[in-house]
Tab-separated table of C-alpha atoms in Angstrom:
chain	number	residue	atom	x	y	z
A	29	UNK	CA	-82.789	-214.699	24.323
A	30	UNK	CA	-83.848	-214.439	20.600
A	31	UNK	CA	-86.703	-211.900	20.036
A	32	UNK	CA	-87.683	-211.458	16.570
A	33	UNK	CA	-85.676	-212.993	13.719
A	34	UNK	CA	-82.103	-211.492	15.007
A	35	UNK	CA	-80.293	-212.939	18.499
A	36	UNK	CA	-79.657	-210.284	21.171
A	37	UNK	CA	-76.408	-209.332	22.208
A	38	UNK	CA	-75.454	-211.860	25.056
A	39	UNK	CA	-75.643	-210.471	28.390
A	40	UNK	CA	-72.426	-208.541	29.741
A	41	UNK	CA	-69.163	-210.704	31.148
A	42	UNK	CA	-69.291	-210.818	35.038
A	43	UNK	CA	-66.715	-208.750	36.552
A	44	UNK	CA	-67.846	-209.959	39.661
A	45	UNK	CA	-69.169	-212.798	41.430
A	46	UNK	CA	-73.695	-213.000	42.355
A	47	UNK	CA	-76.315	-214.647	41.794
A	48	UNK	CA	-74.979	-217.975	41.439
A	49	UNK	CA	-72.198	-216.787	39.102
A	50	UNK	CA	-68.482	-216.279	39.121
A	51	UNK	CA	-65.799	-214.528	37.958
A	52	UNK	CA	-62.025	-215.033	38.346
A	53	UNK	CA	-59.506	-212.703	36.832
A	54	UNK	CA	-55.853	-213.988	36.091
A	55	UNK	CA	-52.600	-212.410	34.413
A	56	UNK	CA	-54.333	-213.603	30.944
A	57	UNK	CA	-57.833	-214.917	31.357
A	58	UNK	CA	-61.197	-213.861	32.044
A	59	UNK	CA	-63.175	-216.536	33.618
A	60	UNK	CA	-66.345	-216.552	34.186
A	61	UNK	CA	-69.764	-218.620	34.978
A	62	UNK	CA	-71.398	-219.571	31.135
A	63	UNK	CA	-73.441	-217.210	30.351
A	64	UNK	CA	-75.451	-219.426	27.802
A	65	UNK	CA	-75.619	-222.517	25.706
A	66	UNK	CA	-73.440	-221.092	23.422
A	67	UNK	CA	-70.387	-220.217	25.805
A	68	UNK	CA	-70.956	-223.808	26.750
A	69	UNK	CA	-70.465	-225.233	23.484
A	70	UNK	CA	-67.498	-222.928	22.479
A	71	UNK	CA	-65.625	-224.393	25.879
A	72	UNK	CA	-66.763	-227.913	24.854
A	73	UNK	CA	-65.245	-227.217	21.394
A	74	UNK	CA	-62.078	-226.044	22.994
A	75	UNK	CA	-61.550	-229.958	23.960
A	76	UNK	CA	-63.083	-231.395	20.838
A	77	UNK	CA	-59.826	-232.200	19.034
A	78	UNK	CA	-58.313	-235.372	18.328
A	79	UNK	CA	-55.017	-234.086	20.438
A	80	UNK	CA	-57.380	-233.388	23.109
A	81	UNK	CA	-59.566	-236.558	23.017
A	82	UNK	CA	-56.012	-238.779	23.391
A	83	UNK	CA	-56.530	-238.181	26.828
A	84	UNK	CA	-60.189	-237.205	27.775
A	85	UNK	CA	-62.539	-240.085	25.559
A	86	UNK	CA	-65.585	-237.690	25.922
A	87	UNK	CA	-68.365	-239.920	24.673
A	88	UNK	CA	-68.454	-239.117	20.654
A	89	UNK	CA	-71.836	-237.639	21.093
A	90	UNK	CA	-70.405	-235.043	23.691
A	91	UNK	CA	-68.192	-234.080	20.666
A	92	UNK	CA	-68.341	-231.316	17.665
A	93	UNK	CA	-66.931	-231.763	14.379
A	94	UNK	CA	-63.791	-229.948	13.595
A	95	UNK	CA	-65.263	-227.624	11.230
A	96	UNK	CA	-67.887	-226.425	13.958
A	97	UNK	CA	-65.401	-226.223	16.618
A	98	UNK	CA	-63.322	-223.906	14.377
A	99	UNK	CA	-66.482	-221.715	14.272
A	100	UNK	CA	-67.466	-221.714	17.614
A	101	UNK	CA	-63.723	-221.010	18.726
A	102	UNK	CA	-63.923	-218.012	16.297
A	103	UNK	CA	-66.485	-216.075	18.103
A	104	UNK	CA	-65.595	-213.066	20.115
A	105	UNK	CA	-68.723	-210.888	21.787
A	106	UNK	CA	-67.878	-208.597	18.618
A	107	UNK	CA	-68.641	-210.765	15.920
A	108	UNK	CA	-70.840	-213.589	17.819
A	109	UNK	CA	-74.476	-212.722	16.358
A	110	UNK	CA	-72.742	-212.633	13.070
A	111	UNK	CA	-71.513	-215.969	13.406
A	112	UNK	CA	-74.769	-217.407	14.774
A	113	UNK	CA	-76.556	-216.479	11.395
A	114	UNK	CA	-74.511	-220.041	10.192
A	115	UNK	CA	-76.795	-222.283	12.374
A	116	UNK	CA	-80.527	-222.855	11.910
A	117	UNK	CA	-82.710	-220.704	13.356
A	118	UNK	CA	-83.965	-223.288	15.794
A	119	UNK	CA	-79.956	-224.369	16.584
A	120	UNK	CA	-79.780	-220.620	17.104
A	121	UNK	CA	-82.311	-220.116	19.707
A	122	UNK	CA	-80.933	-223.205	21.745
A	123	UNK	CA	-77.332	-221.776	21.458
A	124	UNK	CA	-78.568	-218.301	23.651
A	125	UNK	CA	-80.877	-219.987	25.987
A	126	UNK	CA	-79.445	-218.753	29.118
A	127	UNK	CA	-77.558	-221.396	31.370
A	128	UNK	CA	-79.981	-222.349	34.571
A	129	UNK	CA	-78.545	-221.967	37.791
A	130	UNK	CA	-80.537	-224.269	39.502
A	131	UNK	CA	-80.453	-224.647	43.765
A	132	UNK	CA	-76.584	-226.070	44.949
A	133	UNK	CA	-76.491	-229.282	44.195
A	134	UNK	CA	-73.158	-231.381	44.867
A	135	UNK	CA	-73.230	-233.820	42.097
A	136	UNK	CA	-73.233	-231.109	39.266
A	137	UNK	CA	-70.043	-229.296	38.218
A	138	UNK	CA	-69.058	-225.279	38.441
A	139	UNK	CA	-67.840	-224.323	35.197
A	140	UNK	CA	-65.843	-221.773	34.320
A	141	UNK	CA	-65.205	-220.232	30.893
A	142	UNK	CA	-61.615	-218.614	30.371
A	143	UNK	CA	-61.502	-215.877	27.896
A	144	UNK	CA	-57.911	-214.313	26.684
A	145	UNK	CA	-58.321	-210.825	27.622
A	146	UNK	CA	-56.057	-209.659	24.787
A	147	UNK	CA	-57.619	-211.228	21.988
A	148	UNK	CA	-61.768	-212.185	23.705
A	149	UNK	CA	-61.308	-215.501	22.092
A	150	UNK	CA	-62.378	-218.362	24.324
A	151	UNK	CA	-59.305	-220.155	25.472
A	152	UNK	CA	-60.818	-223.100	27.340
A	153	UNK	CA	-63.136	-224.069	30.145
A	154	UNK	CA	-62.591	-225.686	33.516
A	155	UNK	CA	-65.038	-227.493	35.814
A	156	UNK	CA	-65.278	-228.519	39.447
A	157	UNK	CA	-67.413	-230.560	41.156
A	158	UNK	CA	-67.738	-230.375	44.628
A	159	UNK	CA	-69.551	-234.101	45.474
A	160	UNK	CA	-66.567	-235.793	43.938
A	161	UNK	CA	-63.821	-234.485	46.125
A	162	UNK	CA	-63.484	-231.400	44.736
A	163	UNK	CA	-62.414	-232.703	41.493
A	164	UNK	CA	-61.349	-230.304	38.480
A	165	UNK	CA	-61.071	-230.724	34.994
A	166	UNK	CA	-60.093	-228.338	32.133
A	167	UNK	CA	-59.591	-228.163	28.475
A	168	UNK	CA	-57.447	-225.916	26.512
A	169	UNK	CA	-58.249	-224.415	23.185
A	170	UNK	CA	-55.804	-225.620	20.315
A	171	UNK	CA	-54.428	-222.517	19.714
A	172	UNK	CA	-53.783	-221.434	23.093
A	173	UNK	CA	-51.777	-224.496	24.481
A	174	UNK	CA	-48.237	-224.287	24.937
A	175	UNK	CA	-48.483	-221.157	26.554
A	176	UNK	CA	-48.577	-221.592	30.044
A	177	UNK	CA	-52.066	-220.792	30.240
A	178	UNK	CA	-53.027	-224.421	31.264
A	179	UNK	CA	-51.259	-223.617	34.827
A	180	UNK	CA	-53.087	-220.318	34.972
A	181	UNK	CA	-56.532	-222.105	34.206
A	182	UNK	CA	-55.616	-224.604	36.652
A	183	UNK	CA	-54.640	-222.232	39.349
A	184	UNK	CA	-57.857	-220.104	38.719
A	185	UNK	CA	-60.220	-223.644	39.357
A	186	UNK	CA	-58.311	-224.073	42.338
A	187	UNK	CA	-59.371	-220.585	43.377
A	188	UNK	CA	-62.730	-221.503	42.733
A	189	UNK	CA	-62.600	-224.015	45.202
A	190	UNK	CA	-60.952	-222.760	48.092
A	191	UNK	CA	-62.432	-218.718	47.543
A	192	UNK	CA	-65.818	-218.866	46.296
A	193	UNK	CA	-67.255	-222.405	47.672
A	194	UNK	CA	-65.466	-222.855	51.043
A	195	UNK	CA	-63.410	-226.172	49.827
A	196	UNK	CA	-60.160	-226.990	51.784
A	197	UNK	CA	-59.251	-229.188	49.589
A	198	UNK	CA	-59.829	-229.389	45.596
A	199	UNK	CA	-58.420	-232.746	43.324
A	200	UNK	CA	-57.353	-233.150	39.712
A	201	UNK	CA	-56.570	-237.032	38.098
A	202	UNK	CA	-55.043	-237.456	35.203
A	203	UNK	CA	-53.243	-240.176	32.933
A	204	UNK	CA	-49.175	-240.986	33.885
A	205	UNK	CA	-48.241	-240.269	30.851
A	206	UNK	CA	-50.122	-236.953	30.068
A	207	UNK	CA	-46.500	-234.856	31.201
A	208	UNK	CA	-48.159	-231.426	30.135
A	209	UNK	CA	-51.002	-231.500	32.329
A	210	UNK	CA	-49.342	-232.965	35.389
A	211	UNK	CA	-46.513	-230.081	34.308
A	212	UNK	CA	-49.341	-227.344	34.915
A	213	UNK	CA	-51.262	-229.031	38.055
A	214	UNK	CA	-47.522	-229.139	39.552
A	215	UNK	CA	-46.955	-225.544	38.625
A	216	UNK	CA	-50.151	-224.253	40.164
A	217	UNK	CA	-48.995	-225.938	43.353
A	218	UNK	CA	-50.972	-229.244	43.278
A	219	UNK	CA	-49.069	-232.220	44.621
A	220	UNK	CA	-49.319	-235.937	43.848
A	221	UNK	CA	-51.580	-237.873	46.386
A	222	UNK	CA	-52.701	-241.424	46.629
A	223	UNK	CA	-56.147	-242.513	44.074
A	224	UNK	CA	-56.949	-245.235	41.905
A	225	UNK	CA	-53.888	-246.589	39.285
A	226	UNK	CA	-56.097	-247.297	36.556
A	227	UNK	CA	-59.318	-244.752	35.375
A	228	UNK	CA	-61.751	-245.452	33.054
A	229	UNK	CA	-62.974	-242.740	30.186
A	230	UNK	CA	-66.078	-241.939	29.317
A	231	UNK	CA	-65.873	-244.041	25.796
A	232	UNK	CA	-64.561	-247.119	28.075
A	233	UNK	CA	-60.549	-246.608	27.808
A	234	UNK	CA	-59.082	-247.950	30.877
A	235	UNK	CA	-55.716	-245.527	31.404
A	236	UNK	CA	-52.944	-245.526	34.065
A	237	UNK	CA	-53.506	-242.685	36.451
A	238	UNK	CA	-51.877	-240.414	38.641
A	239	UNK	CA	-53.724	-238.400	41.235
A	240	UNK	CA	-53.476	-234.291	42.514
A	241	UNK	CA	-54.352	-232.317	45.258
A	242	UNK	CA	-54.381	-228.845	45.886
A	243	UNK	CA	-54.961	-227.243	50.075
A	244	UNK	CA	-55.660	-224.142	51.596
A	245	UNK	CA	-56.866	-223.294	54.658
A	246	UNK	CA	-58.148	-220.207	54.251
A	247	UNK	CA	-61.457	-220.691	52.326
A	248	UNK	CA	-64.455	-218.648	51.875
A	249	UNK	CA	-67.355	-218.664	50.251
A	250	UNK	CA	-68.598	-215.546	47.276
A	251	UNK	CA	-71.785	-214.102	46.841
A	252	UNK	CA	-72.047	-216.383	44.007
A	253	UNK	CA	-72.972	-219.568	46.253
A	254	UNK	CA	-76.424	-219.265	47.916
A	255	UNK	CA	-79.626	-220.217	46.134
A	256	UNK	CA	-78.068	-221.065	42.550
A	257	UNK	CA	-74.743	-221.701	42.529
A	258	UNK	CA	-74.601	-224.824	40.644
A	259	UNK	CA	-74.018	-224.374	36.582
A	260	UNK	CA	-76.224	-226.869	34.297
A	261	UNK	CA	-75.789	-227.050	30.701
């Protein structure tokens, strides 16, 4: 997406769902399929934090430092190719490759980024993956938790699920004692079912666990599902 020695403007937010992408409006977010590398990294960032890691234990690797994250999480579509002059040119032209949307494939995850419509700043990301039960995850951006926004992210997954790939059933996990998340999977009308007591993290963390699920049965499936509805980063 970089022609010349300047990055293009990114390619417009989705307002609806095609072509393997989706888009999911709620009373505060704009979600949508990644449009590149860089909305990627900006919803990795958004979980980057030490608060954060407490309860995911995303491999170190996985991680940004907390000077980069408070870049990325700066960016807005108005300032972003100002704001990608700070990485090397070659970091640069990674950041706008465009995300592949490969053919459907069940053991990859959806993702969604969640902008705040009031302010464009990235508030989190969510992801779903259909070959593991449905199962969500989603990370909030520092300065947007305590808000309520975690239920609305929730909720809009959830959606996901049941309105754009056909799922009767989506699933969310997390630790006992994590009272804020299981606060906003209750609240967007997830219920406790039975799963594992203990989970493992990524860096090897063994944690007690509780277990979610959300029905519907009225699902459907969006224009954004045939041929390349699976987001890789």
């Amino acid at each position: 997406m970089i022609r010349g020695l300047g990055p293009r403007r990114p390619q417009p937010v989705p307002v609806r769902c095609g072509g393997g992408r989706h888009a999911i409006r709620t009373a505060r977010l704009v979600l949508y399929t990644p449009r590149d590398h860089l909305d990627a990294e900006i919803g990795v960032a958004a979980g980057s934090d030490s608060d954060a890691q407490r309860w995911f234990g995303w491999n170190p690797d996985t991680l940004v430092t907390p000077e980069t994250a408070a870049h990325l999480l700066g960016i807005h579509d108005g300032n972003r190719a100002e704001r990608l002059r700070a990485f090397p040119r070659a970091v640069r032209r990674e950041l706008v490759r465009p995300v592949v949307l490969p053919d459907p494939d069940p053991s990859a995850a959806h993702r969604l980024l969640a902008v705040h419509a009031a302010t464009g700043l990235v508030a989190g990301m969510s992801s779903l993956t259909p070959g593991n039960g449905g199962a969500i995850g989603i990370q909030l951006a520092p300065d947007f938790r305590g808000r309520g926004l975690g239920t609305e992210l929730v909720e809009a997954t959830a959606r996901l699920g049941h309105e754009h790939l056909g799922l009767e059933s989506v699933s969310a996990g997390t630790e006992t004692s994590n009272h804020r998340c299981r606060g906003a999977l209750e609240a967007a009308g997830f219920v406790e079912c039975e799963g594992p007591a203990l989970h493992t993290l990524p860096d090897g963390r063994v944690v007690d666990s509780v277990w979610y699920e959300h029905e519907s049965a009225g699902t459907a499936r969006c224009a954004g599902v045939p041929a390349a509805a699976v987001t890789r980063v």
